PDB file of C-alpha atoms in Angstrom:
ATOM      1  CA  UNK A  12      47.136 -39.448  36.317  1.00 87.00           C
ATOM      2  CA  UNK A  13      45.751 -40.064  32.911  1.00 95.00           C
ATOM      3  CA  UNK A  14      47.909 -39.934  29.728  1.00 94.00           C
ATOM      4  CA  UNK A  15      46.149 -36.648  28.771  1.00 95.00           C
ATOM      5  CA  UNK A  16      46.885 -35.137  32.168  1.00 95.00           C
ATOM      6  CA  UNK A  17      50.480 -36.197  31.987  1.00 94.00           C
ATOM      7  CA  UNK A  18      50.963 -34.621  28.538  1.00 96.00           C
ATOM      8  CA  UNK A  19      49.249 -31.423  29.881  1.00 97.00           C
ATOM      9  CA  UNK A  20      51.674 -31.443  32.730  1.00 96.00           C
ATOM     10  CA  UNK A  21      54.684 -31.858  30.479  1.00 96.00           C
ATOM     11  CA  UNK A  22      53.617 -29.243  28.109  1.00 96.00           C
ATOM     12  CA  UNK A  23      53.121 -26.768  31.092  1.00 96.00           C
ATOM     13  CA  UNK A  24      56.413 -27.654  32.660  1.00 97.00           C
ATOM     14  CA  UNK A  25      58.280 -27.145  29.263  1.00 96.00           C
ATOM     15  CA  UNK A  26      56.423 -23.930  28.608  1.00 96.00           C
ATOM     16  CA  UNK A  27      57.252 -22.802  31.984  1.00 97.00           C
ATOM     17  CA  UNK A  28      60.808 -23.472  31.553  1.00 96.00           C
ATOM     18  CA  UNK A  29      60.928 -21.647  28.207  1.00 96.00           C
ATOM     19  CA  UNK A  30      59.259 -18.563  29.660  1.00 97.00           C
ATOM     20  CA  UNK A  31      61.730 -18.512  32.611  1.00 97.00           C
ATOM     21  CA  UNK A  32      64.661 -18.769  30.344  1.00 96.00           C
ATOM     22  CA  UNK A  33      63.318 -16.063  28.118  1.00 95.00           C
ATOM     23  CA  UNK A  34      62.714 -13.838  31.217  1.00 97.00           C
ATOM     24  CA  UNK A  35      66.317 -14.566  32.558  1.00 96.00           C
ATOM     25  CA  UNK A  36      67.718 -13.671  29.249  1.00 95.00           C
ATOM     26  CA  UNK A  37      65.783 -10.445  29.004  1.00 95.00           C
ATOM     27  CA  UNK A  38      66.769  -9.460  32.584  1.00 96.00           C
ATOM     28  CA  UNK A  39      70.412 -10.222  31.892  1.00 96.00           C
ATOM     29  CA  UNK A  40      70.456  -8.198  28.605  1.00 97.00           C
ATOM     30  CA  UNK A  41      68.923  -5.286  30.640  1.00 97.00           C
ATOM     31  CA  UNK A  42      71.547  -5.682  33.388  1.00 97.00           C
ATOM     32  CA  UNK A  43      74.398  -5.914  30.785  1.00 96.00           C
ATOM     33  CA  UNK A  44      73.382  -2.743  28.733  1.00 97.00           C
ATOM     34  CA  UNK A  45      72.522  -0.856  32.054  1.00 97.00           C
ATOM     35  CA  UNK A  46      76.302  -1.181  32.921  1.00 96.00           C
ATOM     36  CA  UNK A  47      77.154   0.557  29.656  1.00 96.00           C
ATOM     37  CA  UNK A  48      74.697   3.429  30.605  1.00 96.00           C
ATOM     38  CA  UNK A  49      71.815   2.320  28.262  1.00 97.00           C
ATOM     39  CA  UNK A  50      68.188   1.461  28.702  1.00 97.00           C
ATOM     40  CA  UNK A  51      67.118  -1.580  27.010  1.00 96.00           C
ATOM     41  CA  UNK A  52      65.197   0.475  24.344  1.00 95.00           C
ATOM     42  CA  UNK A  53      67.963   2.273  23.255  1.00 97.00           C
ATOM     43  CA  UNK A  54      70.386  -0.821  23.176  1.00 97.00           C
ATOM     44  CA  UNK A  55      67.928  -2.874  21.192  1.00 96.00           C
ATOM     45  CA  UNK A  56      67.718   0.041  18.478  1.00 97.00           C
ATOM     46  CA  UNK A  57      71.597   0.200  18.359  1.00 98.00           C
ATOM     47  CA  UNK A  58      71.884  -3.638  17.888  1.00 97.00           C
ATOM     48  CA  UNK A  59      69.305  -3.645  15.223  1.00 96.00           C
ATOM     49  CA  UNK A  60      70.740  -0.663  13.211  1.00 96.00           C
ATOM     50  CA  UNK A  61      73.581  -2.772  11.213  1.00 93.00           C
ATOM     51  CA  UNK A  62      73.037  -0.570   8.145  1.00 94.00           C
ATOM     52  CA  UNK A  63      71.184   2.832   7.631  1.00 95.00           C
ATOM     53  CA  UNK A  64      67.464   2.193   7.751  1.00 95.00           C
ATOM     54  CA  UNK A  65      64.228   4.115   7.714  1.00 93.00           C
ATOM     55  CA  UNK A  66      62.429   4.625  11.088  1.00 92.00           C
ATOM     56  CA  UNK A  67      59.496   2.503   9.881  1.00 92.00           C
ATOM     57  CA  UNK A  68      61.945  -0.463   9.507  1.00 94.00           C
ATOM     58  CA  UNK A  69      63.248  -0.133  12.882  1.00 94.00           C
ATOM     59  CA  UNK A  70      59.642   0.282  14.221  1.00 93.00           C
ATOM     60  CA  UNK A  71      58.734  -2.957  12.727  1.00 94.00           C
ATOM     61  CA  UNK A  72      61.703  -4.711  14.064  1.00 93.00           C
ATOM     62  CA  UNK A  73      61.101  -3.368  17.681  1.00 92.00           C
ATOM     63  CA  UNK A  74      57.332  -3.933  17.229  1.00 92.00           C
ATOM     64  CA  UNK A  75      56.465  -0.407  18.352  1.00 91.00           C
ATOM     65  CA  UNK A  76      54.906   2.747  17.014  1.00 90.00           C
ATOM     66  CA  UNK A  77      56.904   5.016  14.631  1.00 88.00           C
ATOM     67  CA  UNK A  78      56.375   7.943  17.102  1.00 90.00           C
ATOM     68  CA  UNK A  79      58.118   6.013  19.605  1.00 93.00           C
ATOM     69  CA  UNK A  80      61.108   5.336  17.341  1.00 93.00           C
ATOM     70  CA  UNK A  81      61.326   9.006  16.716  1.00 94.00           C
ATOM     71  CA  UNK A  82      61.773   9.528  20.441  1.00 95.00           C
ATOM     72  CA  UNK A  83      64.591   6.829  20.478  1.00 96.00           C
ATOM     73  CA  UNK A  84      66.152   8.274  17.496  1.00 96.00           C
ATOM     74  CA  UNK A  85      66.157  11.811  19.213  1.00 97.00           C
ATOM     75  CA  UNK A  86      67.705  10.304  22.327  1.00 97.00           C
ATOM     76  CA  UNK A  87      70.430   8.419  20.361  1.00 97.00           C
ATOM     77  CA  UNK A  88      71.135  11.428  18.391  1.00 97.00           C
ATOM     78  CA  UNK A  89      71.548  13.657  21.628  1.00 97.00           C
ATOM     79  CA  UNK A  90      74.048  11.031  22.817  1.00 97.00           C
ATOM     80  CA  UNK A  91      76.087  11.291  19.477  1.00 98.00           C
ATOM     81  CA  UNK A  92      75.340   7.739  18.682  1.00 98.00           C
ATOM     82  CA  UNK A  93      72.960   8.200  15.692  1.00 97.00           C
ATOM     83  CA  UNK A  94      72.501  10.499  12.823  1.00 97.00           C
ATOM     84  CA  UNK A  95      69.720  10.921  10.297  1.00 95.00           C
ATOM     85  CA  UNK A  96      70.881  10.778   6.554  1.00 93.00           C
ATOM     86  CA  UNK A  97      69.083  11.216   3.389  1.00 91.00           C
ATOM     87  CA  UNK A  98      68.024   8.023   1.581  1.00 86.00           C
ATOM     88  CA  UNK A  99      67.516   7.390  -2.131  1.00 86.00           C
ATOM     89  CA  UNK A 100      64.093   8.777  -1.716  1.00 84.00           C
ATOM     90  CA  UNK A 101      64.924  12.274  -0.317  1.00 81.00           C
ATOM     91  CA  UNK A 102      61.590  12.340   1.562  1.00 83.00           C
ATOM     92  CA  UNK A 103      62.803   9.355   3.789  1.00 86.00           C
ATOM     93  CA  UNK A 104      65.541  10.050   6.257  1.00 89.00           C
ATOM     94  CA  UNK A 105      67.540   6.862   7.307  1.00 94.00           C
ATOM     95  CA  UNK A 106      68.874   6.270  10.832  1.00 96.00           C
ATOM     96  CA  UNK A 107      72.581   5.490  10.805  1.00 97.00           C
ATOM     97  CA  UNK A 108      74.876   4.908  13.674  1.00 98.00           C
ATOM     98  CA  UNK A 109      77.814   7.150  14.122  1.00 98.00           C
ATOM     99  CA  UNK A 110      81.270   5.844  14.760  1.00 97.00           C
ATOM    100  CA  UNK A 111      80.453   6.395  18.317  1.00 98.00           C
ATOM    101  CA  UNK A 112      77.335   4.351  17.927  1.00 98.00           C
ATOM    102  CA  UNK A 113      79.119   1.588  16.198  1.00 97.00           C
ATOM    103  CA  UNK A 114      81.655   1.524  19.050  1.00 98.00           C
ATOM    104  CA  UNK A 115      78.824   1.241  21.474  1.00 98.00           C
ATOM    105  CA  UNK A 116      77.206  -1.523  19.479  1.00 98.00           C
ATOM    106  CA  UNK A 117      80.565  -3.442  19.561  1.00 97.00           C
ATOM    107  CA  UNK A 118      80.612  -2.866  23.351  1.00 98.00           C
ATOM    108  CA  UNK A 119      77.128  -4.429  23.658  1.00 98.00           C
ATOM    109  CA  UNK A 120      78.160  -7.341  21.467  1.00 97.00           C
ATOM    110  CA  UNK A 121      81.173  -7.996  23.596  1.00 97.00           C
ATOM    111  CA  UNK A 122      79.474  -7.777  26.806  1.00 97.00           C
ATOM    112  CA  UNK A 123      76.533 -10.010  25.899  1.00 95.00           C
ATOM    113  CA  UNK A 124      78.877 -12.511  24.396  1.00 94.00           C
ATOM    114  CA  UNK A 125      80.733 -12.615  27.719  1.00 95.00           C
ATOM    115  CA  UNK A 126      77.701 -12.662  29.993  1.00 94.00           C
ATOM    116  CA  UNK A 127      74.927 -14.440  28.139  1.00 94.00           C
ATOM    117  CA  UNK A 128      73.801 -17.563  30.007  1.00 94.00           C
ATOM    118  CA  UNK A 129      73.048 -19.602  26.900  1.00 95.00           C
ATOM    119  CA  UNK A 130      76.538 -19.027  25.738  1.00 94.00           C
ATOM    120  CA  UNK A 131      77.988 -19.575  29.171  1.00 94.00           C
ATOM    121  CA  UNK A 132      76.001 -22.673  30.187  1.00 95.00           C
ATOM    122  CA  UNK A 133      75.726 -24.603  26.900  1.00 96.00           C
ATOM    123  CA  UNK A 134      78.544 -25.973  24.873  1.00 97.00           C
ATOM    124  CA  UNK A 135      78.774 -25.272  21.177  1.00 96.00           C
ATOM    125  CA  UNK A 136      77.423 -28.629  20.404  1.00 97.00           C
ATOM    126  CA  UNK A 137      74.414 -28.284  22.835  1.00 97.00           C
ATOM    127  CA  UNK A 138      73.625 -24.851  21.285  1.00 96.00           C
ATOM    128  CA  UNK A 139      73.796 -26.406  17.815  1.00 96.00           C
ATOM    129  CA  UNK A 140      71.384 -29.125  18.970  1.00 97.00           C
ATOM    130  CA  UNK A 141      69.053 -26.662  20.711  1.00 96.00           C
ATOM    131  CA  UNK A 142      68.648 -24.110  17.854  1.00 95.00           C
ATOM    132  CA  UNK A 143      66.803 -26.607  15.372  1.00 95.00           C
ATOM    133  CA  UNK A 144      64.368 -27.571  18.222  1.00 94.00           C
ATOM    134  CA  UNK A 145      63.482 -24.004  18.977  1.00 93.00           C
ATOM    135  CA  UNK A 146      63.006 -23.236  15.353  1.00 94.00           C
ATOM    136  CA  UNK A 147      60.780 -26.089  14.873  1.00 92.00           C
ATOM    137  CA  UNK A 148      58.612 -24.794  17.874  1.00 91.00           C
ATOM    138  CA  UNK A 149      58.658 -21.322  16.104  1.00 89.00           C
ATOM    139  CA  UNK A 150      57.564 -22.912  12.688  1.00 89.00           C
ATOM    140  CA  UNK A 151      53.878 -22.494  12.017  1.00 77.00           C
ATOM    141  CA  UNK A 152      53.965 -25.109   9.232  1.00 73.00           C
ATOM    142  CA  UNK A 153      54.760 -27.713  11.811  1.00 68.00           C
ATOM    143  CA  UNK A 154      51.154 -27.556  13.087  1.00 69.00           C
ATOM    144  CA  UNK A 155      49.573 -28.414   9.659  1.00 67.00           C
ATOM    145  CA  UNK A 156      48.820 -24.918   8.758  1.00 61.00           C
ATOM    146  CA  UNK A 157      47.194 -24.000  12.098  1.00 64.00           C
ATOM    147  CA  UNK A 158      48.436 -20.479  12.905  1.00 59.00           C
ATOM    148  CA  UNK A 159      50.441 -20.145  16.106  1.00 58.00           C
ATOM    149  CA  UNK A 160      49.557 -17.183  18.285  1.00 60.00           C
ATOM    150  CA  UNK A 161      52.227 -14.620  18.283  1.00 56.00           C
ATOM    151  CA  UNK A 162      53.095 -12.553  21.262  1.00 57.00           C
ATOM    152  CA  UNK A 163      54.765  -9.875  19.272  1.00 53.00           C
ATOM    153  CA  UNK A 164      52.502  -6.869  18.963  1.00 50.00           C
ATOM    154  CA  UNK A 165      52.878  -3.230  18.268  1.00 48.00           C
ATOM    155  CA  UNK A 166      53.322  -1.307  21.412  1.00 54.00           C
ATOM    156  CA  UNK A 167      53.872   2.439  21.847  1.00 55.00           C
ATOM    157  CA  UNK A 168      56.797   1.839  24.176  1.00 59.00           C
ATOM    158  CA  UNK A 169      58.349  -1.293  22.593  1.00 61.00           C
TER     159      UNK A 169
END
């Protein structure tokens, strides 16, 4: 095996592990919130709504269409977890969690903190060592200005 082939194999092995870890983390989150009676899309919206925010901000964070966020907001409102409140600009309604919504968000946080494989399998010190390595991989400037392809894209269904 040439040095180039070995580097290619190493890159593939590491990338494969990162993808597998991400897939496991996503599946674990889905299982965790399903036990709370929530689909992933609603749980993600609840987690992201730490303060009242316009629908466009939530759509941007979720990387989905605003029309889909309207659907999410309707579902959360029907469950009593969200309300629409006027913003400073009265033309813009803000999405805000109700007390029940904040309670569900706290349940999500507690369940994820208990079940998360990264928190379970790695020590505090290992997580502190891992975070800067992952941040470096996500840092575009580390490639001398070459843009890194992004997987985040706007999707109608998040």
